[in-house]
mmCIF file of C-alpha atoms and ligand atoms in Angstrom:
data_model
loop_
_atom_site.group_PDB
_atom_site.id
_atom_site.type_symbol
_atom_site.label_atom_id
_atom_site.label_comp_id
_atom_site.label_asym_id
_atom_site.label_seq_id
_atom_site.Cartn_x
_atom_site.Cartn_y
_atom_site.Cartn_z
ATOM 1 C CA UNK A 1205 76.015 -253.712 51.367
ATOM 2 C CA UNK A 1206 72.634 -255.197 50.475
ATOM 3 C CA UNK A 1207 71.900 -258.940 50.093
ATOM 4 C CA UNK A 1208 70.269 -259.332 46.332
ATOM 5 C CA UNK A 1209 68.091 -262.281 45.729
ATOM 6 C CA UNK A 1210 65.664 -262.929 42.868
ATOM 7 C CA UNK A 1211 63.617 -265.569 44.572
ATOM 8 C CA UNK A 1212 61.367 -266.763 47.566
ATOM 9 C CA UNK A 1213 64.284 -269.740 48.264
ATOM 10 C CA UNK A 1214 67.143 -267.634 48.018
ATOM 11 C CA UNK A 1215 65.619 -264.462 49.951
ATOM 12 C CA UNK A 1216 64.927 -267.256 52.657
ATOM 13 C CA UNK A 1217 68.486 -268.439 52.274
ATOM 14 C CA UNK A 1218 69.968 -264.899 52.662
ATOM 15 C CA UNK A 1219 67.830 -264.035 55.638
ATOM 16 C CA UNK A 1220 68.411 -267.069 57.688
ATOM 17 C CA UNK A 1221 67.655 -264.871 60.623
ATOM 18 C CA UNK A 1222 66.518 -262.089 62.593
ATOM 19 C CA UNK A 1223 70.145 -260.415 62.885
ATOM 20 C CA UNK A 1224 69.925 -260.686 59.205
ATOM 21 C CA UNK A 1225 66.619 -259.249 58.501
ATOM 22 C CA UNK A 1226 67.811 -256.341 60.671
ATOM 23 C CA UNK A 1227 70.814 -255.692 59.484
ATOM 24 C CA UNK A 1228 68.911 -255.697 56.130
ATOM 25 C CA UNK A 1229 66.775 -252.918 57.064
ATOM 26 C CA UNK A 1230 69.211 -251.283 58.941
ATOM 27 C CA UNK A 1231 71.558 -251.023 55.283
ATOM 28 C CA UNK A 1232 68.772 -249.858 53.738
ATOM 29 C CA UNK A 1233 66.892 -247.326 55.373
ATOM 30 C CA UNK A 1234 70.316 -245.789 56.196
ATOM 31 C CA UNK A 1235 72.479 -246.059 53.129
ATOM 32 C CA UNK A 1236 72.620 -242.184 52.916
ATOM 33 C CA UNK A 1237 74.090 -242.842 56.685
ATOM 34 C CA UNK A 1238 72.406 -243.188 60.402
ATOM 35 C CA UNK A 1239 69.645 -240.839 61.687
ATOM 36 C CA UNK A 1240 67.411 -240.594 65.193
ATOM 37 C CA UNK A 1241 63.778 -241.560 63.615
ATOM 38 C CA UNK A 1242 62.738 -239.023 66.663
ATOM 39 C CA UNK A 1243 64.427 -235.805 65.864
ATOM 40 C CA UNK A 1244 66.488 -236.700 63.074
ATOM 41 C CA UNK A 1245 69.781 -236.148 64.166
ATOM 42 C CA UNK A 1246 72.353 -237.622 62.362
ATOM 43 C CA UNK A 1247 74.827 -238.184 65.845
ATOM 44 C CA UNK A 1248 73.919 -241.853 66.281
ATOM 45 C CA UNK A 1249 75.596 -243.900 68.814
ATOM 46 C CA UNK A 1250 75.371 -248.064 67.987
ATOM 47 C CA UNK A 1251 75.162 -250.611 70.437
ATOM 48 C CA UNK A 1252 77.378 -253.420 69.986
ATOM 49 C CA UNK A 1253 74.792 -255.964 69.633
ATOM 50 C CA UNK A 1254 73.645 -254.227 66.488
ATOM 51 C CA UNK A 1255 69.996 -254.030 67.275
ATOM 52 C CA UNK A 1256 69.885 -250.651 69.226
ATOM 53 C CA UNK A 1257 71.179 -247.315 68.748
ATOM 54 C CA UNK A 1258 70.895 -244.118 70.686
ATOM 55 C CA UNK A 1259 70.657 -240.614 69.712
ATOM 56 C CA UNK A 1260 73.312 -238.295 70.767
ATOM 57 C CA UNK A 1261 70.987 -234.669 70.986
ATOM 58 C CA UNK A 1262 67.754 -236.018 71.555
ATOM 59 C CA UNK A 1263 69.377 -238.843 73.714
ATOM 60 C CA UNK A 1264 66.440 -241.371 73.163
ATOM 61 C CA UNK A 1265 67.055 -245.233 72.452
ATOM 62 C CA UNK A 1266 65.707 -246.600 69.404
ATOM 63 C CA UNK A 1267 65.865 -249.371 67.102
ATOM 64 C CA UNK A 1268 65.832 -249.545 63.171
ATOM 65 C CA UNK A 1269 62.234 -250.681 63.046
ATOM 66 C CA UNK A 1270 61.010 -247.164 64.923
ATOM 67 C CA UNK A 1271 59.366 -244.920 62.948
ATOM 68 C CA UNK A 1272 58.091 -247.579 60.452
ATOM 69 C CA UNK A 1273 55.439 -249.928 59.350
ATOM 70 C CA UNK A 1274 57.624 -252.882 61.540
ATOM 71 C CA UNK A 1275 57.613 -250.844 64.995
ATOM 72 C CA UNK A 1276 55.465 -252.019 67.601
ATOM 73 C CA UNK A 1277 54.821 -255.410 65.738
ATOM 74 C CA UNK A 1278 55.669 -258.730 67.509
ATOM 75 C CA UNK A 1279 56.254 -260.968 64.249
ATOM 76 C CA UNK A 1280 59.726 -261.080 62.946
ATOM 77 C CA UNK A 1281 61.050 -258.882 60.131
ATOM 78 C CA UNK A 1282 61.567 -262.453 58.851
ATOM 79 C CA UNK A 1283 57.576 -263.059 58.394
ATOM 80 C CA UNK A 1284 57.146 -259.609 57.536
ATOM 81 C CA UNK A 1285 60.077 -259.878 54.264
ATOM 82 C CA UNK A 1286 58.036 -263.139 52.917
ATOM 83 C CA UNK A 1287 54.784 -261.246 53.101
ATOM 84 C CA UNK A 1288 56.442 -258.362 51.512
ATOM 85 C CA UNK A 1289 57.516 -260.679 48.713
ATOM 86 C CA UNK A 1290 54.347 -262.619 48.776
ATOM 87 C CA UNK A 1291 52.536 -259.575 48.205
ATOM 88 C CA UNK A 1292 54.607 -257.697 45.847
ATOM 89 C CA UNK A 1293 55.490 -260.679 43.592
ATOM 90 C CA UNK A 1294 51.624 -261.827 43.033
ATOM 91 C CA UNK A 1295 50.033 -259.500 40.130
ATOM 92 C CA UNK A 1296 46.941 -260.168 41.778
ATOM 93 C CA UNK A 1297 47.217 -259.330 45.347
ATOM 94 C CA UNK A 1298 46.838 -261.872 48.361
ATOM 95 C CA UNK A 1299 44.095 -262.404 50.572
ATOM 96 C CA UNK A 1300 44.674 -262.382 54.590
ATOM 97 C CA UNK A 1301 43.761 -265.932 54.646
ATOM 98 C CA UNK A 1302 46.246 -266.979 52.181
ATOM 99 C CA UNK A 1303 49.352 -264.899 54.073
ATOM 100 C CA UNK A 1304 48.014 -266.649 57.461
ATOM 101 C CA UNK A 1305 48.347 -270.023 56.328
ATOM 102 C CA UNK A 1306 51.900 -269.066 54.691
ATOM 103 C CA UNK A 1307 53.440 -267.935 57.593
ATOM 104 C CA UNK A 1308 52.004 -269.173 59.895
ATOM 105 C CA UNK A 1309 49.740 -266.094 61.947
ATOM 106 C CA UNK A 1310 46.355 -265.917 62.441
ATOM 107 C CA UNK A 1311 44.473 -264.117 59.945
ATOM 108 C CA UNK A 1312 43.798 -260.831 61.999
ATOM 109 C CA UNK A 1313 47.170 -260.645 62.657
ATOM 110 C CA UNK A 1314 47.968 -261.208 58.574
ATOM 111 C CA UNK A 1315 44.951 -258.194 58.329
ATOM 112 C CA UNK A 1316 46.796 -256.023 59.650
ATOM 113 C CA UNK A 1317 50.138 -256.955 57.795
ATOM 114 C CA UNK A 1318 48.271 -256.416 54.764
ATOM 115 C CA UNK A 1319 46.935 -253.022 55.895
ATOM 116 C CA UNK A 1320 50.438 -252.173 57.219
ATOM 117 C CA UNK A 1321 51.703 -253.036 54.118
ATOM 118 C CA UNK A 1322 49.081 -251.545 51.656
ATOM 119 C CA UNK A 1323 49.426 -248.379 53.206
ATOM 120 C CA UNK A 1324 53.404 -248.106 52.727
ATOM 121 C CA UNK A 1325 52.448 -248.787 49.589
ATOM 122 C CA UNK A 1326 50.340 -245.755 49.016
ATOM 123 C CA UNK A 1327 52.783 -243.651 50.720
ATOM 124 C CA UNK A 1328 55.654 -244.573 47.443
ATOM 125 C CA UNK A 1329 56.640 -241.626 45.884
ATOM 126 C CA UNK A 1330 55.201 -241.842 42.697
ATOM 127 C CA UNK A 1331 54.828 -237.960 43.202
ATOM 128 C CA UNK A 1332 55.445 -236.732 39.631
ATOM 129 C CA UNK A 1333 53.375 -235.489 37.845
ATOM 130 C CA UNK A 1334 52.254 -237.784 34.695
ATOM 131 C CA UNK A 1335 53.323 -236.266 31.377
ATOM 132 C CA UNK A 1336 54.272 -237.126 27.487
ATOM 133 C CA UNK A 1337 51.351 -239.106 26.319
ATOM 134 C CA UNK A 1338 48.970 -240.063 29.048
ATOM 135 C CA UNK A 1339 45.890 -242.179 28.656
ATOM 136 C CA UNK A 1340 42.766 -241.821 31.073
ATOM 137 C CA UNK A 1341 39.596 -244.042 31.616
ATOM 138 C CA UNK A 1342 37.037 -245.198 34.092
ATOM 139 C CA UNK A 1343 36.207 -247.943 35.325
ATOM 140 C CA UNK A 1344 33.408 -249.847 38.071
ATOM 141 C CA UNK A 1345 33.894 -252.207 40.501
ATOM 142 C CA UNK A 1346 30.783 -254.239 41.908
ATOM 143 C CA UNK A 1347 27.370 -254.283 40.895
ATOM 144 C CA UNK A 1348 25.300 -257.338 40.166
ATOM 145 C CA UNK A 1349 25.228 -258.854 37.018
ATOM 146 C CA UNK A 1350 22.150 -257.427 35.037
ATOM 147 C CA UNK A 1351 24.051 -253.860 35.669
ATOM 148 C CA UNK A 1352 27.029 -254.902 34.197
ATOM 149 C CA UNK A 1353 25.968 -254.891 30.353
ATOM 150 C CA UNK A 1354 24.400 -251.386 30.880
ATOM 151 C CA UNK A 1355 27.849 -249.972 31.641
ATOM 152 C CA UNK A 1356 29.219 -251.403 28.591
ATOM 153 C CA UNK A 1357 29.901 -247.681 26.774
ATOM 154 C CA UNK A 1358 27.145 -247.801 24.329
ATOM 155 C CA UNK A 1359 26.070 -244.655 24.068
ATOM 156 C CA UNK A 1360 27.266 -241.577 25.863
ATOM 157 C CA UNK A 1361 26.736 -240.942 29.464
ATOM 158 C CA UNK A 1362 25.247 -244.297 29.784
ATOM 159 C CA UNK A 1363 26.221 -246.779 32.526
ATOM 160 C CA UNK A 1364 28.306 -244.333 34.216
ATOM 161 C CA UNK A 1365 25.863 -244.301 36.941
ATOM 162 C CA UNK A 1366 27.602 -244.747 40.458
ATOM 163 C CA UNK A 1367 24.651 -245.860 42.361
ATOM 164 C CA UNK A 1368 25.019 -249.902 42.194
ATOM 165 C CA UNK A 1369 29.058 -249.346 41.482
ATOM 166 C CA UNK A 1370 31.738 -248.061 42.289
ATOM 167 C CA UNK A 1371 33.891 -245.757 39.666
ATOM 168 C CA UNK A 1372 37.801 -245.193 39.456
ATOM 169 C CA UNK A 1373 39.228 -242.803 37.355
ATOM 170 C CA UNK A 1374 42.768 -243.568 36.038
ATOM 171 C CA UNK A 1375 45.613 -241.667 34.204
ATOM 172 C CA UNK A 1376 48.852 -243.891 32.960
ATOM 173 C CA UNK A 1377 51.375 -242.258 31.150
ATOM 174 C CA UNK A 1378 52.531 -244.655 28.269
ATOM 175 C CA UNK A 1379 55.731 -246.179 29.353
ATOM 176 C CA UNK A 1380 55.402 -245.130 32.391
ATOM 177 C CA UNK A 1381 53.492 -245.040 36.191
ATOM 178 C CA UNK A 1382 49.863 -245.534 36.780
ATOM 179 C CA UNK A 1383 47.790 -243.313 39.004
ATOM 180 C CA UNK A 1384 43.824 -244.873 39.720
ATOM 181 C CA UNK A 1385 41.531 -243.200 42.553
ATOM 182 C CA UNK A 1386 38.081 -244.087 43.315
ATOM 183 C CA UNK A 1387 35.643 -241.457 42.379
ATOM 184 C CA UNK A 1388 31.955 -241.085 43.690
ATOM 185 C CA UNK A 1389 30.971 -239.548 40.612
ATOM 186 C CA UNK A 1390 31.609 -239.545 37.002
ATOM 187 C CA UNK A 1391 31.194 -236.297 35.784
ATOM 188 C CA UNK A 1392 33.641 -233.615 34.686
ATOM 189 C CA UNK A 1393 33.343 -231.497 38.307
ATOM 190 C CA UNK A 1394 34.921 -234.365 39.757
ATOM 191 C CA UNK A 1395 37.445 -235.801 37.354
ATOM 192 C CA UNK A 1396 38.791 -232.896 36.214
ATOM 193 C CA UNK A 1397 40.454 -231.485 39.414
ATOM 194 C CA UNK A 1398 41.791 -234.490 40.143
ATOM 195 C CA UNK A 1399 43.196 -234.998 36.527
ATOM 196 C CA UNK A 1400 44.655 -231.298 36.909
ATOM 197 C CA UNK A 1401 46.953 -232.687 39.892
ATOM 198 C CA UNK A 1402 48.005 -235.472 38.131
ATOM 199 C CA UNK A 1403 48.748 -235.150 34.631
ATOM 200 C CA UNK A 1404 50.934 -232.027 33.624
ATOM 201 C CA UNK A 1405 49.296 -229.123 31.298
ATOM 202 C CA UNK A 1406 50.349 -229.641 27.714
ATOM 203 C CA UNK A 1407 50.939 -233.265 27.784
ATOM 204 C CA UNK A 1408 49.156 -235.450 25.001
ATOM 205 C CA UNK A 1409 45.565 -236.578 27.052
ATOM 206 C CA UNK A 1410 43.924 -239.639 25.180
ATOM 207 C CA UNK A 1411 40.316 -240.954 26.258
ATOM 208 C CA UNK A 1412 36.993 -241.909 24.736
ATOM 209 C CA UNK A 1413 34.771 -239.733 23.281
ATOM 210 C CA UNK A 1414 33.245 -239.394 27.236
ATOM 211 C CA UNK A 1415 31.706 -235.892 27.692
ATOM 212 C CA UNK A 1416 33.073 -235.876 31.186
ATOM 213 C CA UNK A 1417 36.203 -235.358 29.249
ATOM 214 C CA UNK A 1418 35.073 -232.623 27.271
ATOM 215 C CA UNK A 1419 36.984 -229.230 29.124
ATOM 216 C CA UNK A 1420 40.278 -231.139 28.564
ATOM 217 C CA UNK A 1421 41.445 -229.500 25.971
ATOM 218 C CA UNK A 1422 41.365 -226.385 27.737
ATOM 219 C CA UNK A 1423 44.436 -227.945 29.507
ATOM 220 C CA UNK A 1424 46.021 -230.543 26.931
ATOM 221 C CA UNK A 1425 46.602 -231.643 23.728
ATOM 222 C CA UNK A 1426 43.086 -234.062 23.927
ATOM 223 C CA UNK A 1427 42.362 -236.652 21.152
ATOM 224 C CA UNK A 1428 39.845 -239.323 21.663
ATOM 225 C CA UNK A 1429 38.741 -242.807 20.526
ATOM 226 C CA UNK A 1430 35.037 -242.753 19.531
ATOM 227 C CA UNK A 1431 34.197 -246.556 21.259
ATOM 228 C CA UNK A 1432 30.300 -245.969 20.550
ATOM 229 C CA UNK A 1433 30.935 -246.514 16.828
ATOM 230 C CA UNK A 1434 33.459 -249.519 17.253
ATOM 231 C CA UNK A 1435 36.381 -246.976 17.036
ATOM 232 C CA UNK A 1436 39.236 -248.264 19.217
ATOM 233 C CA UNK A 1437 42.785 -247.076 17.310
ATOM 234 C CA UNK A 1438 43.395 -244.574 15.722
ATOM 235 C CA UNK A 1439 46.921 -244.080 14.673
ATOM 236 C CA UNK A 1440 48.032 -243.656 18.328
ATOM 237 C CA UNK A 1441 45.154 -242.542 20.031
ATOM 238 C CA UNK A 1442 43.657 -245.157 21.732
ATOM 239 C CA UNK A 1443 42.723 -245.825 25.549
ATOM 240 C CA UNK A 1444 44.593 -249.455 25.260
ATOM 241 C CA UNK A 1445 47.317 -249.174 28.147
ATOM 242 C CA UNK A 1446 44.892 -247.816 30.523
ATOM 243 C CA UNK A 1447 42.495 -250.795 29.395
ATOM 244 C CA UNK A 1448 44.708 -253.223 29.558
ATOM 245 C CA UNK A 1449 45.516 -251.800 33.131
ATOM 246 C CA UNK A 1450 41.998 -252.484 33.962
ATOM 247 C CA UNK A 1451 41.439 -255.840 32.951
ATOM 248 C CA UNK A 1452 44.663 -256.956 35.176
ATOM 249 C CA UNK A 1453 43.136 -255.058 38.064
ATOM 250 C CA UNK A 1454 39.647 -256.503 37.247
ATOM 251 C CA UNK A 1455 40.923 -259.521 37.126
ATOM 252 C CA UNK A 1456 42.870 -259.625 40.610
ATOM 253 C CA UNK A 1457 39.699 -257.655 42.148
ATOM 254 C CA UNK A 1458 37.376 -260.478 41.036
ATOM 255 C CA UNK A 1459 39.744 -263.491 41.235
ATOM 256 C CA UNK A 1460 40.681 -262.610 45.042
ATOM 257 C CA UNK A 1461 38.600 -260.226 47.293
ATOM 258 C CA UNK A 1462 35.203 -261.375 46.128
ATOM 259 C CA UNK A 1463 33.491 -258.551 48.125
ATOM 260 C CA UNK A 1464 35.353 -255.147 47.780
ATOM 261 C CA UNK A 1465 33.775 -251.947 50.133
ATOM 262 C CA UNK A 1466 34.262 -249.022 49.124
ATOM 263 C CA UNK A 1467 36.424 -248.216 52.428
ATOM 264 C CA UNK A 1468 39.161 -250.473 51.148
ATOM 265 C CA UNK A 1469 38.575 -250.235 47.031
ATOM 266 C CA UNK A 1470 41.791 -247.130 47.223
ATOM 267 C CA UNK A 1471 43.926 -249.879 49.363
ATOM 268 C CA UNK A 1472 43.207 -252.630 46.668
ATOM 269 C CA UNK A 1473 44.087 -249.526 44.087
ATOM 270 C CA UNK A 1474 47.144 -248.800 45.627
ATOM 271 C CA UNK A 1475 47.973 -251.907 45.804
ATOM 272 C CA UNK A 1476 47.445 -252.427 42.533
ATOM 273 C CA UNK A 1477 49.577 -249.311 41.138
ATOM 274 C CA UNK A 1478 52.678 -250.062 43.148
ATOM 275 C CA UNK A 1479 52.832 -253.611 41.204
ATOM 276 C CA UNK A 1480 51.966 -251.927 37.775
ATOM 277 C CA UNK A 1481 54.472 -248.980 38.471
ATOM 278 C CA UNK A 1482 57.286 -251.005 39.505
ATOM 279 C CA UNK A 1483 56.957 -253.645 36.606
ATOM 280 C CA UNK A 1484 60.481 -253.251 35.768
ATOM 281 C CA UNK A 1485 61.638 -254.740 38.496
ATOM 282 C CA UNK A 1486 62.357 -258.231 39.833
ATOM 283 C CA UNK A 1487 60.806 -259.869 42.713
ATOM 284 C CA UNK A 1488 64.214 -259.084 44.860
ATOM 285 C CA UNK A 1489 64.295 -255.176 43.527
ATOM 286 C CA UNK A 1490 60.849 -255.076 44.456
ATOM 287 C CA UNK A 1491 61.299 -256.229 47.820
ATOM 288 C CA UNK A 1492 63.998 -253.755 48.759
ATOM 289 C CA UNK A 1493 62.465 -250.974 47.052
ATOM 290 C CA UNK A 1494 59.548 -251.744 49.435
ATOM 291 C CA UNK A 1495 61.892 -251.752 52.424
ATOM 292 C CA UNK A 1496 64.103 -248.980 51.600
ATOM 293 C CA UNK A 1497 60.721 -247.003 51.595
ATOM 294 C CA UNK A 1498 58.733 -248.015 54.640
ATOM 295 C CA UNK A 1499 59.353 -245.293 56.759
ATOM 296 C CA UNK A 1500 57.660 -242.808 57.678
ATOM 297 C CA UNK A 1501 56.814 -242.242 61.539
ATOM 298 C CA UNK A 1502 53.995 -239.538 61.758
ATOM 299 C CA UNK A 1503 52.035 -241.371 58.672
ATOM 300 C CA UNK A 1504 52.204 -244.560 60.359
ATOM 301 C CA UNK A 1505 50.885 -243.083 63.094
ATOM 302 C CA UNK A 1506 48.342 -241.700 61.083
ATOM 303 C CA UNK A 1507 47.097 -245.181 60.321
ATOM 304 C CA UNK A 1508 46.828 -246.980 63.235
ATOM 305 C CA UNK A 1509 45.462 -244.054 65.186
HETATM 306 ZN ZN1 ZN B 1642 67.182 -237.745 68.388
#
């Protein structure tokens, strides 16, 4: 059984405590039935105090937070469920300062949680590839002010210059997920690969009239929006999902980490895409889709290494 909530009160009221948060975790990460997170047997012995098990091949003793984003940590699944909600329920993001005064850790420890976090995030299996009608775009993150009108798309080629900026590419499929990635260039050797592995061959590809986009059709059925003249719909061709995607990005970007590096821009963009691709859901839903997927041993490992 899993406990459903739709709030911050009544999650809080449903995990009164730590038995609770475990036995949470415990229902969900196992609701296809017990495994060792070391070999992956599925002969599991249980303790009777509910909080460890032991394998019966590889003979280790374990508990349910091995092998993901909550093992080795010293703050309570508690504190790490409201920062799970925190973050997943606010469209634009949450800064470590903000999660250390809401519960309570300092803000290097709430860092971390946020880069623990961020990176199960990333790992989500939004694997498929995007298809049906799929609309792509660019946009730039930084750069001071006077640069900012010059990447308006007036003409062309112009303002796609990466040197004072930094560029994401991204490719949402209408009605469905978002995939963004920070690019170092803005050119078609560099998008185009990257658009290969995401969006499937034949699907309907809309952008503007970008030369970077040009070899598309090569691949897809490519219409475009010609934004230089004041074009912006055309029937149904138009760029406005993945627009639209951008301003609530832009706006969370802006309105919360004032000063984005380029080292954590893709964490932001994850981030970012695991709110916009799970949309559907409530602030519960989202929560134990979160938990159900923060395994993951060897990519954990990954990160802290
Ligand atoms: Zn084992």
């Amino acid at each position: 059984m899993s406990f459903q909530f739709s709030s911050l009160i009544e999650m809080l009221e449903v995990f009164g405590d730590e038995q609770a948060c475990i036995d949470h975790l415990t229902n969900l990460r196992w609701r296809d039935g017990a495994y060792c997170p070391h070999c992956g047997s599925a002969k599991v012995y249980h303790f009777s105090n509910n909080r460890a098990h032991k394998c019966g091949d590889c003979r280790k003793r374990f508990s349910i937070k091995v092998g993901t984003i909550f093992e080795d940590s010293k703050i309570s699944l508690k504190k790490w469920f409201i920062a799970i909600y925190l973050i997943t329920s606010h469209k634009k993001g949450i800064a470590s300062t903000q999660l250390a005064k809401d519960i309570k850790v300092t803000q290097k420890t709430a860092w971390f949680m946020l880069h623990r976090l961020r990176f199960a995030s990333q790992s989500r299996s939004f694997n498929k590839p995007l298809n049906g009608t799929v609309e792509i775009g660019e946009t730039f993150v930084g750069g001071k002010e006077k640069n900012k009108l010059a990447h308006k798309r007036q003409k062309g080629t112009q303002g796609r210059s990466t040197k004072t900026k930094m560029a994401v590419l991204g490719m949402v499929e209408r009605g469905g997920n978002l995939k963004a990635k920070s690019i170092t260039k803005v050119d078609t050797g560099t998008m185009m690969p990257i658009i290969s592995e995401t969006v499937e061959s034949g699907s309907d590809v809309m952008t503007d009239e970008f030369g970077g986009y040009r070899n598309l059709s090569a691949d897809y059925n490519h219409r475009y929006i010609t934004h230089s003249v004041g074009e912006y719909v055309n029937g149904n061709i138009h760029t406005n999902t993945i627009e639209g995607a951008w301003s609530l990005f832009k706006r969370g970007v802006v309105g919360i980490h004032h000063h984005i590096c380029r080292k954590h821009l893709d964490h932001y963009l994850n981030d970012f895409t695991y709110r916009y691709n799970t949309r559907h859901l409530n602030e519960g839903e989202r929560v134990n889709d979160f938990l159900s997927g923060c395994g993951g041993r060897l990519t954990y490992r990954k990160l802290v290494s």
